Coordinates of N, CA and C in Angstrom, one line a residue:
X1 N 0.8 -1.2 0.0 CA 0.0 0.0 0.0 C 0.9 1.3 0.0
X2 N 2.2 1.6 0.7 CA 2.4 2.5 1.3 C 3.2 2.5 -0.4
X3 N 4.0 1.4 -0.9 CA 4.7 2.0 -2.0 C 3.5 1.9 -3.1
X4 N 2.5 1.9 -3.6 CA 1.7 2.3 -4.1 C 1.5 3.4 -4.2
X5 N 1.1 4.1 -2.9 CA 0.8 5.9 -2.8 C 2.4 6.4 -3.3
X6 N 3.2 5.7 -3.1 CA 4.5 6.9 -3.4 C 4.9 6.9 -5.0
X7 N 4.1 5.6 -5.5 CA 4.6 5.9 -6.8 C 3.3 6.4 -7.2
X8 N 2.1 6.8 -6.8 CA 1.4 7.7 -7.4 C 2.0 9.2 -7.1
X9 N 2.3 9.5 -5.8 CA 2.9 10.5 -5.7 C 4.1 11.1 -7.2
X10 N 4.8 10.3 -6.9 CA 6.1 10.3 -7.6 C 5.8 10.8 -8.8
X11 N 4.3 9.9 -10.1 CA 3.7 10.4 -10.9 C 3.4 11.5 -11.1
X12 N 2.2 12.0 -9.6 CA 1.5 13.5 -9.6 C 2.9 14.1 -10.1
X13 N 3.7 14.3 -8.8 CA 4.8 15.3 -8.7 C 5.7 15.7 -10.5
X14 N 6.0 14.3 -11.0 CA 6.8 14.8 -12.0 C 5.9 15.2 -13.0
X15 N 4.5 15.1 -13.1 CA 3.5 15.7 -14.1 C 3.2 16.7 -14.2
X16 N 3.3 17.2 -12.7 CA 3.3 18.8 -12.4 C 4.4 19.8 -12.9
X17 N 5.2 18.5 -12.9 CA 6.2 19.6 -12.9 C 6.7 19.7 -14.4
X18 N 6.3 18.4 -14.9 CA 6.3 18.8 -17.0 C 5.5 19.8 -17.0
X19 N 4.3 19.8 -16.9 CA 3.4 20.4 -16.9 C 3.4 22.0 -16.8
X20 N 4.2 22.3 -15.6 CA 4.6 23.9 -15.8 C 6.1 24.2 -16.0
X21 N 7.1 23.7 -17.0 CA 7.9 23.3 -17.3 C 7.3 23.6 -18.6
X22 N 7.0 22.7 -19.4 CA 5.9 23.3 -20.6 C 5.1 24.2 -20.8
X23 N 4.5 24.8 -19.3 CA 3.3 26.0 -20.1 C 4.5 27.3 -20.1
X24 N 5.7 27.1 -19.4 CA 6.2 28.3 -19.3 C 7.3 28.2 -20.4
X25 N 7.6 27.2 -21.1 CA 8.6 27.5 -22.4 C 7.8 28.0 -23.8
X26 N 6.1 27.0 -23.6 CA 5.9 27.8 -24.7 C 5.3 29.0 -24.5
X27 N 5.1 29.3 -23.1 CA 4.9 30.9 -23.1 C 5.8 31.6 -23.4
X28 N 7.3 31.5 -23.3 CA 8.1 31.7 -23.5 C 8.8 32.0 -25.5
X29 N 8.2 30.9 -26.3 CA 8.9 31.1 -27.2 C 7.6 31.3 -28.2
X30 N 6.4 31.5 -27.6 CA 5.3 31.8 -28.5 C 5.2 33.6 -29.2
X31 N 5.3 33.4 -30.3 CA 5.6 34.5 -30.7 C 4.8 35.8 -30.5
X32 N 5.2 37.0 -30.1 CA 4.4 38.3 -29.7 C 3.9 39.2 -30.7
X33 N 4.2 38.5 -31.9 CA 4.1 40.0 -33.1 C 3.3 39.0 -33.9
X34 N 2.7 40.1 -34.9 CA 1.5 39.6 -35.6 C 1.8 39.5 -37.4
X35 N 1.9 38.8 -38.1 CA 2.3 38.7 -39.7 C 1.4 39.2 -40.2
X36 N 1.2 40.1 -41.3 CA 0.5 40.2 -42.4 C 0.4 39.6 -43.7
X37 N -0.1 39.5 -45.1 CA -0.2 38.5 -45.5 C -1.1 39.6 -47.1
X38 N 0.0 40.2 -48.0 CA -0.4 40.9 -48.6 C -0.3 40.2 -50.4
X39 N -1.7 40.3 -51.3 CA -1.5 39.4 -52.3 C -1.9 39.8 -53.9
X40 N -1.4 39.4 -54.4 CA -2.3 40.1 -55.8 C -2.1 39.0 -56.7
X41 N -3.2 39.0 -57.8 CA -3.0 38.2 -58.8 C -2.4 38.4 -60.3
X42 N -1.5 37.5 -61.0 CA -0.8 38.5 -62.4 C -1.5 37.1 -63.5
X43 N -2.1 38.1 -64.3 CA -2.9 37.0 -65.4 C -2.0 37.5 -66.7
X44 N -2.3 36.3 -67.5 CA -1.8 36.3 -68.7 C -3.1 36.9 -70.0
X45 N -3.1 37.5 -70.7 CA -3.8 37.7 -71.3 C -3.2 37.6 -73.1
X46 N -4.2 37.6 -74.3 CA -3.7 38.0 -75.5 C -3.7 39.1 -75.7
X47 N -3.0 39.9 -76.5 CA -2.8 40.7 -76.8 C -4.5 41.7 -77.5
X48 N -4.5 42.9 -77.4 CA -5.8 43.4 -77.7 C -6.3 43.5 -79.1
X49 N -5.0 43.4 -80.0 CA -5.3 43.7 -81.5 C -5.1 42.2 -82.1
X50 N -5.5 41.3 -81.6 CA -5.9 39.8 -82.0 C -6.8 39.7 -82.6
X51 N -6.9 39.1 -83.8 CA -8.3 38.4 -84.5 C -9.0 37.8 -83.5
X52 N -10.8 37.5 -83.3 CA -11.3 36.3 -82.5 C -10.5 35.0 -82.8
X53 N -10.2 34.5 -84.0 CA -9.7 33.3 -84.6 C -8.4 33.3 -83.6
X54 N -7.3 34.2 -83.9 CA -6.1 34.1 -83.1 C -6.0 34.0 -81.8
X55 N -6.9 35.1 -80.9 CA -7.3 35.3 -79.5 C -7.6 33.9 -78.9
X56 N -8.5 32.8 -79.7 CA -9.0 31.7 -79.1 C -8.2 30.7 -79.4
X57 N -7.3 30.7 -80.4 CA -5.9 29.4 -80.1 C -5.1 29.9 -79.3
X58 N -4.6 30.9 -78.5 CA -4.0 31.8 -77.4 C -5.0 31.4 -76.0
X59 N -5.9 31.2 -76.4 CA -6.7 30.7 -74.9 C -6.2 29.4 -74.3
X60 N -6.0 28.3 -75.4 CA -6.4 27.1 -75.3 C -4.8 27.6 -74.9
X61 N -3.8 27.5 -75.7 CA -2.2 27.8 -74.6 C -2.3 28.1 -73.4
X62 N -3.1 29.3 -73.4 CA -3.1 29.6 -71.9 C -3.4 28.8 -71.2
X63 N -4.6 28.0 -71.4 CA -5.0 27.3 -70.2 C -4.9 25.7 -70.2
X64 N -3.5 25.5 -70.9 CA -3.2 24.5 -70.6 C -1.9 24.3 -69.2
X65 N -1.3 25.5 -68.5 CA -0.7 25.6 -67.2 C 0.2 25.6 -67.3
X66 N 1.2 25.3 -68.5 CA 2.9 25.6 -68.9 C 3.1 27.0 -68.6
X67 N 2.4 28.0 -69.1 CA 3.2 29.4 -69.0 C 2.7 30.2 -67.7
X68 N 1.6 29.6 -66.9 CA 1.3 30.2 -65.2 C 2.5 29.8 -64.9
X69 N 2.9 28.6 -64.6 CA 3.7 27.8 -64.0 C 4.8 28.7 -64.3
X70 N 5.5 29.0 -65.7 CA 6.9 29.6 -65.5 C 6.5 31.4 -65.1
X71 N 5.5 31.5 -65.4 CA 5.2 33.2 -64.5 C 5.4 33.0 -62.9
X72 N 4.8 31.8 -62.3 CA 5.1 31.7 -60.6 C 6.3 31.5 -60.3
X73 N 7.1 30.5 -61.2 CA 8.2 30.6 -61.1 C 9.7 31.9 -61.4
X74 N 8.8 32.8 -62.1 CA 9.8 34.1 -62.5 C 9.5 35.3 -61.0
X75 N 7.7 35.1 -60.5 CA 7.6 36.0 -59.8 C 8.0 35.4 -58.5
X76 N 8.3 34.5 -57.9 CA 8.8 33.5 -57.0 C 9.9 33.9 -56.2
X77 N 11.5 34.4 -56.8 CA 12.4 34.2 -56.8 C 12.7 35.0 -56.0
X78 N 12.7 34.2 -54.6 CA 12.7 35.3 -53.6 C 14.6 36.1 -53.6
X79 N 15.5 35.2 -53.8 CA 16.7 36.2 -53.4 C 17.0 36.8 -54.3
X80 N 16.1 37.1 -55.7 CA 16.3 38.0 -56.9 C 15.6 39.3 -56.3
X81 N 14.5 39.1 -55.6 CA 13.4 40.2 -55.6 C 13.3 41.0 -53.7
X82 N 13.7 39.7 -53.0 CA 13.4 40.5 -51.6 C 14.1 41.2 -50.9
X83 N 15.8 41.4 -51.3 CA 16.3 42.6 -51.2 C 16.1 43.9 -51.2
X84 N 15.5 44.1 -52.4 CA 15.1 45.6 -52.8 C 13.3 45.2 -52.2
X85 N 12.4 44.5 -52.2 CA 11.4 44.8 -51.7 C 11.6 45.2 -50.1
X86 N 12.7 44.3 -49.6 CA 12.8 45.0 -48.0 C 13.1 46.1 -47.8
X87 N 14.2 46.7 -49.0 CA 14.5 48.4 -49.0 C 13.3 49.2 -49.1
X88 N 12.6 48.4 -49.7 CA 11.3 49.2 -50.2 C 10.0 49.2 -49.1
X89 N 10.0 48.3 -47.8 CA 8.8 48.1 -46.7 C 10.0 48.4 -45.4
X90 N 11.2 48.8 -45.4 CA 11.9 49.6 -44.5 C 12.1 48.3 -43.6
X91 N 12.0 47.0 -43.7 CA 12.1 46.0 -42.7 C 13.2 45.4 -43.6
X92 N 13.7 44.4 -42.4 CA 15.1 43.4 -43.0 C 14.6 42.8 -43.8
X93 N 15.4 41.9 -44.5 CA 14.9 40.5 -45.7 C 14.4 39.5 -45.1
X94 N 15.2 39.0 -43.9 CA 14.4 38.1 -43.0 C 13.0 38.1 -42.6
X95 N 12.6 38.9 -42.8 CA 11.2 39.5 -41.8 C 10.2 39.4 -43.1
X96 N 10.4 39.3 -44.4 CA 9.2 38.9 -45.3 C 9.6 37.3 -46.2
X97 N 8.7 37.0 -46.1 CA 8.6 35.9 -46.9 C 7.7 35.8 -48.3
X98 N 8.4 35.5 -50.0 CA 7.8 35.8 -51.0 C 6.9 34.2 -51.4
X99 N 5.9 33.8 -51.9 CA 5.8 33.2 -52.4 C 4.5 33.4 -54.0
X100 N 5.0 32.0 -54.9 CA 4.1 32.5 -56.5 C 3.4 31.1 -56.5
X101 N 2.4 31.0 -56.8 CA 1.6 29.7 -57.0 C 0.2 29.9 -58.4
X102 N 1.0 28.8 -59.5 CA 0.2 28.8 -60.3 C -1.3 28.4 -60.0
X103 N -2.2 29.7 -60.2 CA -3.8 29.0 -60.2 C -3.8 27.6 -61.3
X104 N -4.4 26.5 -60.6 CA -4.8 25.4 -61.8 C -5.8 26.0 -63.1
X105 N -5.4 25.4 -63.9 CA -6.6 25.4 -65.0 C -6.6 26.8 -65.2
X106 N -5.9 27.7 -65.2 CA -6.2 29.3 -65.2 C -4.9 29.9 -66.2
X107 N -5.1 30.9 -66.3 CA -3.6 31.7 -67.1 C -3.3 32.6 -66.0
X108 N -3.4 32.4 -64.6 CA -3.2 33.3 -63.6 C -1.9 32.4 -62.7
X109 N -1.5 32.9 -62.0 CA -0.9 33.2 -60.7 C -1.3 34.1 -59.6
X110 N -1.0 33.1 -58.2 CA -1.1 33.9 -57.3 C 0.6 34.7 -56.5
X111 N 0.6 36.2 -56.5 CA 1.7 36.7 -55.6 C 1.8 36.5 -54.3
X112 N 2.2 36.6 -53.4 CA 2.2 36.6 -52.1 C 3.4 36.6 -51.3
X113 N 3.2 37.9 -50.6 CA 4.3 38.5 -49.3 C 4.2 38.1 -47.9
X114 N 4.3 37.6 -47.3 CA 4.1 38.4 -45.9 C 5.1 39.1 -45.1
X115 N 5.0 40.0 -43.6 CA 5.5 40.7 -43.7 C 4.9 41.0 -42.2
X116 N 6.4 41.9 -41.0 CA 5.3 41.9 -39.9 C 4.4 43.3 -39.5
X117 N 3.6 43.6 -40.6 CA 3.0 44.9 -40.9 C 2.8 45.0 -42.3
X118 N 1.2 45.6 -42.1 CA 0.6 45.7 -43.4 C 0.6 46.3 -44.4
X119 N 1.5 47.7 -43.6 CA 2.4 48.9 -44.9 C 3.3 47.9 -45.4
X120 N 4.3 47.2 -44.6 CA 5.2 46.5 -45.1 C 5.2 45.5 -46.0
X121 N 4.1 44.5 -45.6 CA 3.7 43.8 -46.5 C 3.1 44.1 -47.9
X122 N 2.5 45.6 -47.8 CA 2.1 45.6 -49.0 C 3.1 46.7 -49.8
X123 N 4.1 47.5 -49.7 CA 4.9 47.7 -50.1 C 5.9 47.6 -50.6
X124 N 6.1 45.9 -49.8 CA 7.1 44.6 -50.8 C 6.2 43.9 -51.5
X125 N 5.2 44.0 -51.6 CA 4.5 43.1 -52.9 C 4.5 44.2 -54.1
X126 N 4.2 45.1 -53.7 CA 4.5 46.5 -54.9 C 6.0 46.2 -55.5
X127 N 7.3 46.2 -54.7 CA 8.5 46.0 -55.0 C 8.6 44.9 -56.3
X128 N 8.0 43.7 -55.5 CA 8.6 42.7 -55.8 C 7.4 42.4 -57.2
X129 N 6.4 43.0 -57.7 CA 5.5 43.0 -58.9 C 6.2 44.2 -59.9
X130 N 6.4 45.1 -59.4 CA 7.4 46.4 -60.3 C 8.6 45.3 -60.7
X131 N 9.7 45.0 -59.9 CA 11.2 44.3 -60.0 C 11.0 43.7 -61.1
X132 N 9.6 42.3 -61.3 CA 9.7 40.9 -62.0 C 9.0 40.8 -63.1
X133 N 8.0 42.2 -63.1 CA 7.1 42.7 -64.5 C 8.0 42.3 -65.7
X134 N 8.9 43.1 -66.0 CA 9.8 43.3 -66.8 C 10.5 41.8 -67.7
X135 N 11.0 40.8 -66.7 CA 11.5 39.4 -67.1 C 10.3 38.4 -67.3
X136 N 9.4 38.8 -66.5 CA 7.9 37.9 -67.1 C 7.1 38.1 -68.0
X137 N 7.3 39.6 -68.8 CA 6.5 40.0 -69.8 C 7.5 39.6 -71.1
X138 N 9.0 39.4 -70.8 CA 9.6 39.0 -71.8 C 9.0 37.5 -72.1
X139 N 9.6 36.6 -70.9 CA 9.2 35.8 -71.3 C 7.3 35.0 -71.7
X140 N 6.7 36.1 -71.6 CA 5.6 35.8 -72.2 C 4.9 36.1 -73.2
X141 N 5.7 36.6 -74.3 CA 5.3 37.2 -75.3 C 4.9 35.9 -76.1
X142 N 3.8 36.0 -77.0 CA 3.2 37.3 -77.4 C 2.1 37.6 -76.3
X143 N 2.1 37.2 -75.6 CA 0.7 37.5 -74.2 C 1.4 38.7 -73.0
X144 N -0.1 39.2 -72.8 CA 0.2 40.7 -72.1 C 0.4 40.3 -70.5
X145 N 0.9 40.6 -69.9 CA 0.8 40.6 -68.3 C -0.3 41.4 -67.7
X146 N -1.2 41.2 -66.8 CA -2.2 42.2 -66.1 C -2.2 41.8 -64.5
X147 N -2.0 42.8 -63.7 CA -1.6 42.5 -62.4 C -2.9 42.7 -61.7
X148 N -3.9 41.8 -61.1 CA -5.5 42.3 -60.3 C -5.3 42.5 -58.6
X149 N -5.5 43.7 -58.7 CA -5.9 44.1 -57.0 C -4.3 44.6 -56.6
X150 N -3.3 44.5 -57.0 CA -2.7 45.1 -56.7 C -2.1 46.3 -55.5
X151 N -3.1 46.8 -55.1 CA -3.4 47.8 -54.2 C -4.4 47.6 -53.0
X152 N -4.6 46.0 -53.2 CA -5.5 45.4 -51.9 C -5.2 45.5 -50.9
X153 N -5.2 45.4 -49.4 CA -5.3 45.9 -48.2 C -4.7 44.1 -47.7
X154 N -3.4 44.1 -47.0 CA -2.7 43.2 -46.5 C -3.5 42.8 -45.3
X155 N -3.7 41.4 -44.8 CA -4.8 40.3 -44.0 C -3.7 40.1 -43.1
X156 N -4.5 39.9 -41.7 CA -3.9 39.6 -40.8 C -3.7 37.8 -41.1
X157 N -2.1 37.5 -40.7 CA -2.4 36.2 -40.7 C -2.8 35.6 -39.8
X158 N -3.3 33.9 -39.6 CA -4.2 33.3 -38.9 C -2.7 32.3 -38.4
X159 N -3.0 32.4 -36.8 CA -1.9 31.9 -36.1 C -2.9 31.4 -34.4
X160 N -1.8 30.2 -34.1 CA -2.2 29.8 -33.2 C -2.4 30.5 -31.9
X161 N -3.3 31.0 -31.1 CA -3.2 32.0 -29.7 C -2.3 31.8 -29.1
X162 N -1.8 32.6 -27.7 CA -1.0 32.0 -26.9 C -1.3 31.3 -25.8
X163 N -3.0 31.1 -25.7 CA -3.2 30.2 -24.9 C -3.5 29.1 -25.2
X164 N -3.6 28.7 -26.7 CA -3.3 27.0 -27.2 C -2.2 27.2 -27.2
X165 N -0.8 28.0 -27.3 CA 0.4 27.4 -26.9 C 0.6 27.2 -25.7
X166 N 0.2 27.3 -25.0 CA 0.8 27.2 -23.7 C -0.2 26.0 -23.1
X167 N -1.7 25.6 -24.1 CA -2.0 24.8 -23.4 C -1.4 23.3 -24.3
X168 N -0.7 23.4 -24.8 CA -0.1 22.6 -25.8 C 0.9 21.9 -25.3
X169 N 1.7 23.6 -24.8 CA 3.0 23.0 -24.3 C 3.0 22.1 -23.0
X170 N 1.6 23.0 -22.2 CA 1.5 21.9 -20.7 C 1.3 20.3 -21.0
X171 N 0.4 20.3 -22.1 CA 0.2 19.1 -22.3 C 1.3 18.2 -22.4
X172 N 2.0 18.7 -23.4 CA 3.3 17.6 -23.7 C 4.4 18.0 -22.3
X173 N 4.3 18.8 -22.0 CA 5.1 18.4 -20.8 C 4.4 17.6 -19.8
X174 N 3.2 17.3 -19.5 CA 2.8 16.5 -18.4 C 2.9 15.4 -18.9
X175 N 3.1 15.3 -20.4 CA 2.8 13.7 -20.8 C 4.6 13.0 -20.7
X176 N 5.7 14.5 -20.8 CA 6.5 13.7 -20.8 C 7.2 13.6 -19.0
X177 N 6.6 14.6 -18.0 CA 6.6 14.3 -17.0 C 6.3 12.8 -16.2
X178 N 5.4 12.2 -16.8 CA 4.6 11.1 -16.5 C 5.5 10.1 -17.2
X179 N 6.3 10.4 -18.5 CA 7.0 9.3 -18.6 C 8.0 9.3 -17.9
X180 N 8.7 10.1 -18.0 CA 10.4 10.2 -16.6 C 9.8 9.7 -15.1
X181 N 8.4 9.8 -14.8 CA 8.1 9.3 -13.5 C 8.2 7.4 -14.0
X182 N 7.7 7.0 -14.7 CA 7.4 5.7 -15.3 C 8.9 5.2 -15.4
X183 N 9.9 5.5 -16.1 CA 11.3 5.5 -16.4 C 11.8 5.5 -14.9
X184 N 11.6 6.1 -14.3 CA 12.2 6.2 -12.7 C 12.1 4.9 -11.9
X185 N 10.4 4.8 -12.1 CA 9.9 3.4 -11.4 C 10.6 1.7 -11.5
X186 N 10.6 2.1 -13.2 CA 11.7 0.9 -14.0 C 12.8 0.9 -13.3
X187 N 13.7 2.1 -13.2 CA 15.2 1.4 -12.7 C 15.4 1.2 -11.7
X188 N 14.0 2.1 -10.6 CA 14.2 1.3 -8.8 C 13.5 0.4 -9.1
X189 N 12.8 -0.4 -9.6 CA 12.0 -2.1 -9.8 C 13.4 -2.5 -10.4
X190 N 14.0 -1.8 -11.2 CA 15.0 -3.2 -11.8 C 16.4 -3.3 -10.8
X191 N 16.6 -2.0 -10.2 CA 17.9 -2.0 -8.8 C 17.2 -3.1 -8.1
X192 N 16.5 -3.4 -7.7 CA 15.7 -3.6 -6.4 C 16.2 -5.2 -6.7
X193 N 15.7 -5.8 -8.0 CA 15.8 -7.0 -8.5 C 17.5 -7.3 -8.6
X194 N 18.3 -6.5 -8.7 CA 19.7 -6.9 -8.9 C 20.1 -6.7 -7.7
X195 N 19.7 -6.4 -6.4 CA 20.1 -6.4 -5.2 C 19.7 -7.5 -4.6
X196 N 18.7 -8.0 -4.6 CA 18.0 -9.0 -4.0 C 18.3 -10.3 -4.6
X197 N 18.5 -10.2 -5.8 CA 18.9 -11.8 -6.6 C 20.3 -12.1 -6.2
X198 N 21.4 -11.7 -5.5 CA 22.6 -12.3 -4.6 C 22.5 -12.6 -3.3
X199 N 21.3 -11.9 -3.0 CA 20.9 -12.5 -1.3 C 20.3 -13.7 -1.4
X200 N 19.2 -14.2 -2.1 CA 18.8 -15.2 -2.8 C 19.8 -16.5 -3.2
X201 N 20.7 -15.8 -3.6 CA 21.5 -17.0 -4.2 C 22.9 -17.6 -3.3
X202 N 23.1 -16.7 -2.3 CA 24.5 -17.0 -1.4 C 23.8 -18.1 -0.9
X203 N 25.1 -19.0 -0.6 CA 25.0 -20.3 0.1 C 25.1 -20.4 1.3
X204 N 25.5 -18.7 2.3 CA 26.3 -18.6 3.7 C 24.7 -18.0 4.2
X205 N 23.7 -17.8 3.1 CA 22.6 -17.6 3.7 C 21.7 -18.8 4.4
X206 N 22.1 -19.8 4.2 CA 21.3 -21.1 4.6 C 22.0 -21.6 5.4

């Protein structure tokens, strides 16, 4: 009975103590600042002084996803373009992240910055659509470039609170509290057995 309660104790005690051991690291490394998340779309278009006949074998190109694809990949390139977009949102390079993803089935791409601030974020996506205009319209000739929304209003990004981190981190620390208690139990049950099996076995005991 008596070592029963102490290895429950033993449990409580080291669960408690993962437990606020974890709520206070991920209190600790849960992030204070907020990302924005600024975007615009660049479509491929034909050119305006196209026949209908011309215009509509230019569709069917377009929307077979070869030339989105190398537009995401031209507006993409983050260490071509995020230098001067950071000069340009007054924050380091570190601090924004570029990414380009071809819409499926579409002659579009999507741009996308973030950034920790919404001037910032949306004044490196200005940067980095000015910078890439230029090498994407080459290689898309004879199709026009059109950039949509360009001047949209940067979204807060969606992030975990800091009280699911910290109810996260308690979690996994009481779970791994409770193992180190379990692990503890093992090596005084296995001491215990390697002490007692030579008393057992001497012959000056009988």
């Amino acid at each position: 009975m008596k070592h029963s309660v102490l290895r429950w104790l033993l449990i409580t005690l080291c669960a408690a103590i993962g437990i606020g051991i974890g709520a206070a690291a991920a209190n600790a490394l849960a992030p204070d600042h907020t990302r924005y998340r600024a975007s615009a779309t660049v479509s491929l278009l034909p050119a305006p002084d196209l026949s209908i006949t011309d215009a509509s074998a230019f569709w069917e190109v377009l929307s077979g996803g070869q030339i989105n694809r190398t537009l995401a990949i031209v507006y993409g390139q983050q260490a071509r373009w995020l230098p001067a977009a950071a000069t340009a949102a007054d924050v380091p390079q570190w601090a924004l992240t570029l990414t380009a993803v071809a819409v499926p089935e579409s002659a579009m791409a999507t741009v996308t910055v973030e950034g920790p601030s919404a001037a910032a974020s949306t004044s490196a996506l200005k940067s980095v659509l000015a910078q890439a205009q230029p090498q994407a319209a080459e290689l898309s000739v004879p199709f026009i470039i059109r950039v949509i929304d360009p001047d949209a209003d940067a979204v807060k990004v969606g992030a975990p609170s800091r009280q699911q981190l910290v109810a996260a981190g308690a979690l996994g620390g009481g779970i791994a509290g409770v193992g180190l208690a379990w692990l503890i139990l093992r090596l005084r049950a296995r001491r215990s057995v390697d002490t007692v099996a030579p008393a057992d076995g001497d012959p000056e005991s009988s």
